[in-house]
PDB file of C-alpha atoms in Angstrom:
ATOM      1  CA  MET W   1     -26.745   5.520  19.298  1.00 84.00           C
ATOM      2  CA  ASN W   2     -28.904   2.546  18.501  1.00 94.00           C
ATOM      3  CA  ILE W   3     -30.160   1.203  15.164  1.00 96.00           C
ATOM      4  CA  LYS W   4     -33.635   2.951  15.391  1.00 97.00           C
ATOM      5  CA  GLU W   5     -31.832   6.346  16.119  1.00 97.00           C
ATOM      6  CA  ILE W   6     -29.273   5.789  13.300  1.00 98.00           C
ATOM      7  CA  GLU W   7     -32.410   5.051  11.035  1.00 98.00           C
ATOM      8  CA  GLN W   8     -34.087   8.099  12.022  1.00 97.00           C
ATOM      9  CA  LYS W   9     -31.221  10.506  11.701  1.00 97.00           C
ATOM     10  CA  LEU W  10     -30.382   8.851   8.125  1.00 98.00           C
ATOM     11  CA  LYS W  11     -33.989   9.981   7.032  1.00 97.00           C
ATOM     12  CA  PHE W  12     -32.904  13.398   7.378  1.00 96.00           C
ATOM     13  CA  ILE W  13     -29.691  13.021   5.468  1.00 96.00           C
ATOM     14  CA  LEU W  14     -30.621  10.461   2.560  1.00 97.00           C
ATOM     15  CA  ASP W  15     -33.184  10.792   0.022  1.00 97.00           C
ATOM     16  CA  GLU W  16     -35.923   8.041  -0.086  1.00 97.00           C
ATOM     17  CA  LYS W  17     -34.146   5.985  -2.637  1.00 97.00           C
ATOM     18  CA  ARG W  18     -30.759   5.997  -0.843  1.00 98.00           C
ATOM     19  CA  MET W  19     -32.347   5.363   2.508  1.00 98.00           C
ATOM     20  CA  ILE W  20     -34.104   2.240   1.007  1.00 98.00           C
ATOM     21  CA  HIS W  21     -30.911   0.939  -0.578  1.00 98.00           C
ATOM     22  CA  SER W  22     -29.088   1.481   2.880  1.00 98.00           C
ATOM     23  CA  LEU W  23     -31.859  -0.782   4.574  1.00 98.00           C
ATOM     24  CA  ASN W  24     -31.544  -3.302   1.689  1.00 98.00           C
ATOM     25  CA  VAL W  25     -27.785  -3.283   2.287  1.00 99.00           C
ATOM     26  CA  ALA W  26     -28.290  -3.847   5.923  1.00 99.00           C
ATOM     27  CA  ASN W  27     -30.557  -6.788   5.194  1.00 98.00           C
ATOM     28  CA  SER W  28     -27.854  -8.408   3.023  1.00 98.00           C
ATOM     29  CA  ALA W  29     -25.083  -7.709   5.327  1.00 99.00           C
ATOM     30  CA  LEU W  30     -26.923  -9.297   8.200  1.00 99.00           C
ATOM     31  CA  GLU W  31     -27.902 -12.376   6.314  1.00 98.00           C
ATOM     32  CA  LEU W  32     -23.861 -12.653   5.187  1.00 98.00           C
ATOM     33  CA  ALA W  33     -22.873 -11.900   8.923  1.00 98.00           C
ATOM     34  CA  LYS W  34     -25.115 -14.585  10.170  1.00 98.00           C
ATOM     35  CA  TYR W  35     -23.310 -17.033   7.701  1.00 97.00           C
ATOM     36  CA  TYR W  36     -19.856 -15.873   8.244  1.00 98.00           C
ATOM     37  CA  GLY W  37     -20.322 -15.489  12.114  1.00 97.00           C
ATOM     38  CA  ILE W  38     -19.565 -11.795  12.214  1.00 97.00           C
ATOM     39  CA  ASP W  39     -21.169  -9.502  14.996  1.00 98.00           C
ATOM     40  CA  LEU W  40     -24.807  -8.506  13.793  1.00 98.00           C
ATOM     41  CA  GLN W  41     -25.311  -5.246  15.432  1.00 98.00           C
ATOM     42  CA  LYS W  42     -21.975  -4.069  14.170  1.00 98.00           C
ATOM     43  CA  ILE W  43     -22.446  -5.108  10.725  1.00 99.00           C
ATOM     44  CA  GLU W  44     -26.053  -3.521  10.760  1.00 99.00           C
ATOM     45  CA  VAL W  45     -24.580  -0.083  11.641  1.00 99.00           C
ATOM     46  CA  ALA W  46     -22.109  -0.077   9.146  1.00 99.00           C
ATOM     47  CA  ALA W  47     -24.500  -1.280   6.310  1.00 99.00           C
ATOM     48  CA  LEU W  48     -27.128   1.567   7.254  1.00 99.00           C
ATOM     49  CA  LEU W  49     -24.386   4.211   7.518  1.00 99.00           C
ATOM     50  CA  HIS W  50     -22.064   3.104   4.433  1.00 99.00           C
ATOM     51  CA  ASP W  51     -23.626   5.684   2.099  1.00 98.00           C
ATOM     52  CA  CYS W  52     -24.430   8.287   4.926  1.00 99.00           C
ATOM     53  CA  ALA W  53     -22.218  10.939   2.741  1.00 98.00           C
ATOM     54  CA  LYS W  54     -23.613   9.717  -0.804  1.00 97.00           C
ATOM     55  CA  ASN W  55     -26.146  12.644  -1.113  1.00 97.00           C
ATOM     56  CA  PHE W  56     -23.508  15.328  -0.753  1.00 98.00           C
ATOM     57  CA  SER W  57     -22.619  17.361  -3.548  1.00 98.00           C
ATOM     58  CA  LYS W  58     -19.249  17.228  -5.077  1.00 97.00           C
ATOM     59  CA  ASP W  59     -18.334  20.536  -3.402  1.00 98.00           C
ATOM     60  CA  GLU W  60     -19.689  19.301   0.026  1.00 98.00           C
ATOM     61  CA  LEU W  61     -17.488  16.098  -0.314  1.00 98.00           C
ATOM     62  CA  ILE W  62     -14.246  18.173  -1.185  1.00 98.00           C
ATOM     63  CA  THR W  63     -15.092  20.562   1.704  1.00 98.00           C
ATOM     64  CA  LEU W  64     -15.650  17.598   4.369  1.00 98.00           C
ATOM     65  CA  ALA W  65     -12.702  15.857   2.986  1.00 98.00           C
ATOM     66  CA  GLY W  66     -10.708  18.922   3.784  1.00 98.00           C
ATOM     67  CA  ASN W  67     -12.475  19.606   7.220  1.00 98.00           C
ATOM     68  CA  TYR W  68     -11.863  15.795   8.099  1.00 98.00           C
ATOM     69  CA  LYS W  69      -8.119  16.248   7.030  1.00 98.00           C
ATOM     70  CA  ILE W  70      -8.721  13.434   4.368  1.00 98.00           C
ATOM     71  CA  GLU W  71      -5.894  13.466   1.883  1.00 97.00           C
ATOM     72  CA  ILE W  72      -7.613  13.841  -1.628  1.00 97.00           C
ATOM     73  CA  ASP W  73      -5.502  11.879  -4.349  1.00 97.00           C
ATOM     74  CA  GLU W  74      -5.652  12.947  -8.210  1.00 98.00           C
ATOM     75  CA  VAL W  75      -8.592  10.469  -8.799  1.00 98.00           C
ATOM     76  CA  GLN W  76     -10.882  11.464  -6.087  1.00 98.00           C
ATOM     77  CA  ARG W  77     -10.309  15.195  -6.879  1.00 96.00           C
ATOM     78  CA  ASN W  78     -11.257  14.402 -10.515  1.00 97.00           C
ATOM     79  CA  SER W  79     -14.078  11.994  -9.388  1.00 97.00           C
ATOM     80  CA  PRO W  80     -15.372  13.790  -5.942  1.00 97.00           C
ATOM     81  CA  PHE W  81     -18.254  10.919  -5.745  1.00 97.00           C
ATOM     82  CA  LEU W  82     -15.535   8.491  -4.839  1.00 98.00           C
ATOM     83  CA  LEU W  83     -14.794  10.567  -1.701  1.00 98.00           C
ATOM     84  CA  HIS W  84     -18.262   9.549  -0.269  1.00 98.00           C
ATOM     85  CA  GLY W  85     -16.816   6.472   1.464  1.00 99.00           C
ATOM     86  CA  PRO W  86     -14.078   8.295   3.205  1.00 99.00           C
ATOM     87  CA  VAL W  87     -16.208  11.324   4.091  1.00 99.00           C
ATOM     88  CA  GLY W  88     -18.802   8.933   5.099  1.00 99.00           C
ATOM     89  CA  ALA W  89     -16.433   7.173   7.597  1.00 99.00           C
ATOM     90  CA  TYR W  90     -15.737  10.424   9.366  1.00 99.00           C
ATOM     91  CA  PHE W  91     -19.248  11.650   9.132  1.00 98.00           C
ATOM     92  CA  ALA W  92     -20.367   8.361  10.697  1.00 98.00           C
ATOM     93  CA  LYS W  93     -17.847   9.081  13.603  1.00 98.00           C
ATOM     94  CA  TYR W  94     -18.184  12.617  14.285  1.00 98.00           C
ATOM     95  CA  GLU W  95     -22.171  12.860  13.489  1.00 97.00           C
ATOM     96  CA  PHE W  96     -23.397   9.445  14.662  1.00 98.00           C
ATOM     97  CA  GLY W  97     -20.768   8.578  17.483  1.00 97.00           C
ATOM     98  CA  ILE W  98     -19.499   5.555  15.877  1.00 95.00           C
ATOM     99  CA  TYR W  99     -15.865   4.996  16.937  1.00 97.00           C
ATOM    100  CA  ASP W 100     -15.400   1.285  16.060  1.00 98.00           C
ATOM    101  CA  ASP W 101     -12.607   0.773  13.612  1.00 98.00           C
ATOM    102  CA  ASP W 102     -14.440  -2.034  11.702  1.00 99.00           C
ATOM    103  CA  ILE W 103     -17.367   0.152  10.865  1.00 99.00           C
ATOM    104  CA  PHE W 104     -15.098   2.886  10.169  1.00 99.00           C
ATOM    105  CA  ASN W 105     -12.767   0.989   7.519  1.00 99.00           C
ATOM    106  CA  SER W 106     -15.790  -0.859   6.175  1.00 99.00           C
ATOM    107  CA  ILE W 107     -17.458   2.647   5.197  1.00 99.00           C
ATOM    108  CA  TYR W 108     -14.281   4.242   4.211  1.00 99.00           C
ATOM    109  CA  PHE W 109     -13.372   1.428   1.591  1.00 99.00           C
ATOM    110  CA  HIS W 110     -16.922   0.403   0.644  1.00 98.00           C
ATOM    111  CA  THR W 111     -16.492   1.997  -2.907  1.00 97.00           C
ATOM    112  CA  THR W 112     -13.008   1.090  -3.890  1.00 98.00           C
ATOM    113  CA  GLY W 113     -12.087  -1.901  -1.817  1.00 98.00           C
ATOM    114  CA  ARG W 114      -8.568  -2.329  -0.815  1.00 98.00           C
ATOM    115  CA  LYS W 115      -5.986  -5.135  -0.300  1.00 97.00           C
ATOM    116  CA  ASN W 116      -5.846  -6.783   2.808  1.00 97.00           C
ATOM    117  CA  MET W 117      -9.612  -6.251   3.531  1.00 98.00           C
ATOM    118  CA  SER W 118     -10.933  -7.815   6.685  1.00 98.00           C
ATOM    119  CA  LEU W 119     -13.981 -10.033   6.505  1.00 98.00           C
ATOM    120  CA  PHE W 120     -16.162  -7.271   8.042  1.00 99.00           C
ATOM    121  CA  GLU W 121     -15.056  -4.826   5.394  1.00 99.00           C
ATOM    122  CA  LYS W 122     -15.653  -7.531   2.447  1.00 99.00           C
ATOM    123  CA  ILE W 123     -19.059  -8.146   3.885  1.00 99.00           C
ATOM    124  CA  ILE W 124     -20.148  -4.680   3.619  1.00 99.00           C
ATOM    125  CA  TYR W 125     -18.563  -4.165   0.122  1.00 99.00           C
ATOM    126  CA  ILE W 126     -20.248  -7.113  -1.173  1.00 99.00           C
ATOM    127  CA  ALA W 127     -23.572  -6.460   0.418  1.00 99.00           C
ATOM    128  CA  ASP W 128     -23.794  -3.037  -1.106  1.00 98.00           C
ATOM    129  CA  MET W 129     -23.150  -5.008  -4.489  1.00 98.00           C
ATOM    130  CA  ILE W 130     -25.699  -7.841  -4.029  1.00 98.00           C
ATOM    131  CA  SER W 131     -28.555  -5.837  -2.263  1.00 98.00           C
ATOM    132  CA  ILE W 132     -31.910  -6.636  -3.588  1.00 96.00           C
ATOM    133  CA  ASP W 133     -32.202  -3.296  -5.345  1.00 97.00           C
ATOM    134  CA  ARG W 134     -29.445  -3.892  -7.442  1.00 95.00           C
ATOM    135  CA  SER W 135     -30.005  -5.101 -10.873  1.00 93.00           C
ATOM    136  CA  TYR W 136     -26.972  -5.512 -13.311  1.00 93.00           C
ATOM    137  CA  PRO W 137     -25.984  -8.624 -15.687  1.00 91.00           C
ATOM    138  CA  GLU W 138     -23.691 -10.260 -13.100  1.00 94.00           C
ATOM    139  CA  VAL W 139     -25.694  -9.643  -9.714  1.00 96.00           C
ATOM    140  CA  ASP W 140     -27.379 -13.192  -9.741  1.00 96.00           C
ATOM    141  CA  LEU W 141     -24.013 -14.936 -10.195  1.00 96.00           C
ATOM    142  CA  ILE W 142     -22.383 -12.894  -7.521  1.00 98.00           C
ATOM    143  CA  ARG W 143     -25.376 -13.642  -5.290  1.00 97.00           C
ATOM    144  CA  GLU W 144     -25.039 -17.357  -5.938  1.00 97.00           C
ATOM    145  CA  LEU W 145     -21.234 -17.066  -5.186  1.00 97.00           C
ATOM    146  CA  VAL W 146     -21.368 -15.273  -2.076  1.00 97.00           C
ATOM    147  CA  LYS W 147     -21.840 -17.959   0.220  1.00 93.00           C
ATOM    148  CA  VAL W 148     -19.850 -20.416  -1.784  1.00 96.00           C
ATOM    149  CA  ASP W 149     -16.662 -18.469  -2.249  1.00 96.00           C
ATOM    150  CA  LEU W 150     -16.636 -14.971  -0.956  1.00 97.00           C
ATOM    151  CA  ASP W 151     -13.477 -13.999  -2.555  1.00 97.00           C
ATOM    152  CA  LYS W 152     -14.548 -15.305  -5.924  1.00 96.00           C
ATOM    153  CA  ALA W 153     -17.933 -13.167  -5.367  1.00 97.00           C
ATOM    154  CA  LEU W 154     -15.690 -10.058  -4.626  1.00 98.00           C
ATOM    155  CA  ILE W 155     -13.407 -10.818  -7.760  1.00 97.00           C
ATOM    156  CA  GLU W 156     -16.812 -10.999  -9.941  1.00 97.00           C
ATOM    157  CA  ALA W 157     -18.200  -7.824  -8.168  1.00 97.00           C
ATOM    158  CA  THR W 158     -15.070  -5.761  -8.602  1.00 98.00           C
ATOM    159  CA  ASN W 159     -15.047  -7.032 -12.495  1.00 98.00           C
ATOM    160  CA  SER W 160     -18.469  -5.764 -12.883  1.00 97.00           C
ATOM    161  CA  THR W 161     -17.517  -2.534 -11.323  1.00 96.00           C
ATOM    162  CA  LEU W 162     -14.480  -1.983 -13.746  1.00 98.00           C
ATOM    163  CA  LYS W 163     -16.573  -2.821 -16.812  1.00 97.00           C
ATOM    164  CA  TYR W 164     -19.145  -0.360 -15.685  1.00 96.00           C
ATOM    165  CA  VAL W 165     -16.682   2.490 -15.049  1.00 97.00           C
ATOM    166  CA  ILE W 166     -14.632   1.498 -18.136  1.00 98.00           C
ATOM    167  CA  GLN W 167     -17.900   1.477 -20.337  1.00 97.00           C
ATOM    168  CA  ARG W 168     -18.576   5.072 -18.982  1.00 97.00           C
ATOM    169  CA  ASN W 169     -14.970   6.205 -19.662  1.00 98.00           C
ATOM    170  CA  LEU W 170     -14.508   7.044 -15.963  1.00 97.00           C
ATOM    171  CA  LEU W 171     -11.558   6.924 -13.706  1.00 97.00           C
ATOM    172  CA  ILE W 172     -10.611   3.852 -11.842  1.00 98.00           C
ATOM    173  CA  HIS W 173      -9.043   4.402  -8.468  1.00 98.00           C
ATOM    174  CA  PRO W 174      -5.968   2.516  -7.864  1.00 98.00           C
ATOM    175  CA  LEU W 175      -7.078   1.069  -4.491  1.00 98.00           C
ATOM    176  CA  THR W 176      -9.752  -0.784  -6.658  1.00 98.00           C
ATOM    177  CA  ILE W 177      -6.903  -2.404  -9.118  1.00 98.00           C
ATOM    178  CA  ASP W 178      -4.939  -3.233  -5.806  1.00 98.00           C
ATOM    179  CA  PHE W 179      -8.027  -4.898  -4.144  1.00 98.00           C
ATOM    180  CA  ARG W 180      -8.743  -7.010  -7.204  1.00 98.00           C
ATOM    181  CA  ASN W 181      -4.947  -7.869  -7.658  1.00 98.00           C
ATOM    182  CA  TRP W 182      -4.916  -8.870  -4.063  1.00 98.00           C
ATOM    183  CA  LEU W 183      -7.874 -11.018  -4.251  1.00 97.00           C
ATOM    184  CA  LEU W 184      -6.467 -12.807  -7.310  1.00 97.00           C
ATOM    185  CA  MET W 185      -2.923 -13.267  -6.007  1.00 95.00           C
ATOM    186  CA  LYS W 186      -4.321 -14.729  -2.791  1.00 90.00           C
ATOM    187  CA  GLY W 187      -5.987 -17.536  -4.992  1.00 79.00           C
ATOM    188  CA  GLY W 188      -9.514 -16.348  -5.565  1.00 54.00           C
ATOM    189  CA  LYS W 189      -9.337 -16.971  -9.531  1.00 54.00           C
TER     190      LYS W 189
END
């Protein structure tokens, strides 16, 4: 399936706001992929599809997770929106025919992050955080850091996410804590 076909199919799955966001993430990801020497076609596919399950209801996410045999942890069961990454990875695989591991993993972990993320996964994670439609207090700093020190930008982005989650008294997924700790321990302070 080529980029135009993916975009056309997504228009039937995503609402207009989410579709615009996905196109914006693709633009950010392409810019970063050029800078960091990552395959442009693959990164564009991953960016377009990163939120392909975002418009599913909580019940649909839980049902699809079961259908795809995704192990649902306690945090995901209590905050099913966190399943849109894992469900989206399988949805991209089975509904869009995307069988690439880099694309799969970048969609799967784009919400939580994880330790030992590949450069490809990091680009999708951060492109989602800095796309032009994002406006939160730290976004300009993160946009500046992203081509200077990617890991430092990732730490700032994760810190911003954690602040948001804590302020709203939401659950924090353990993978996000692992991701942040991993970045800090590898020297991204």
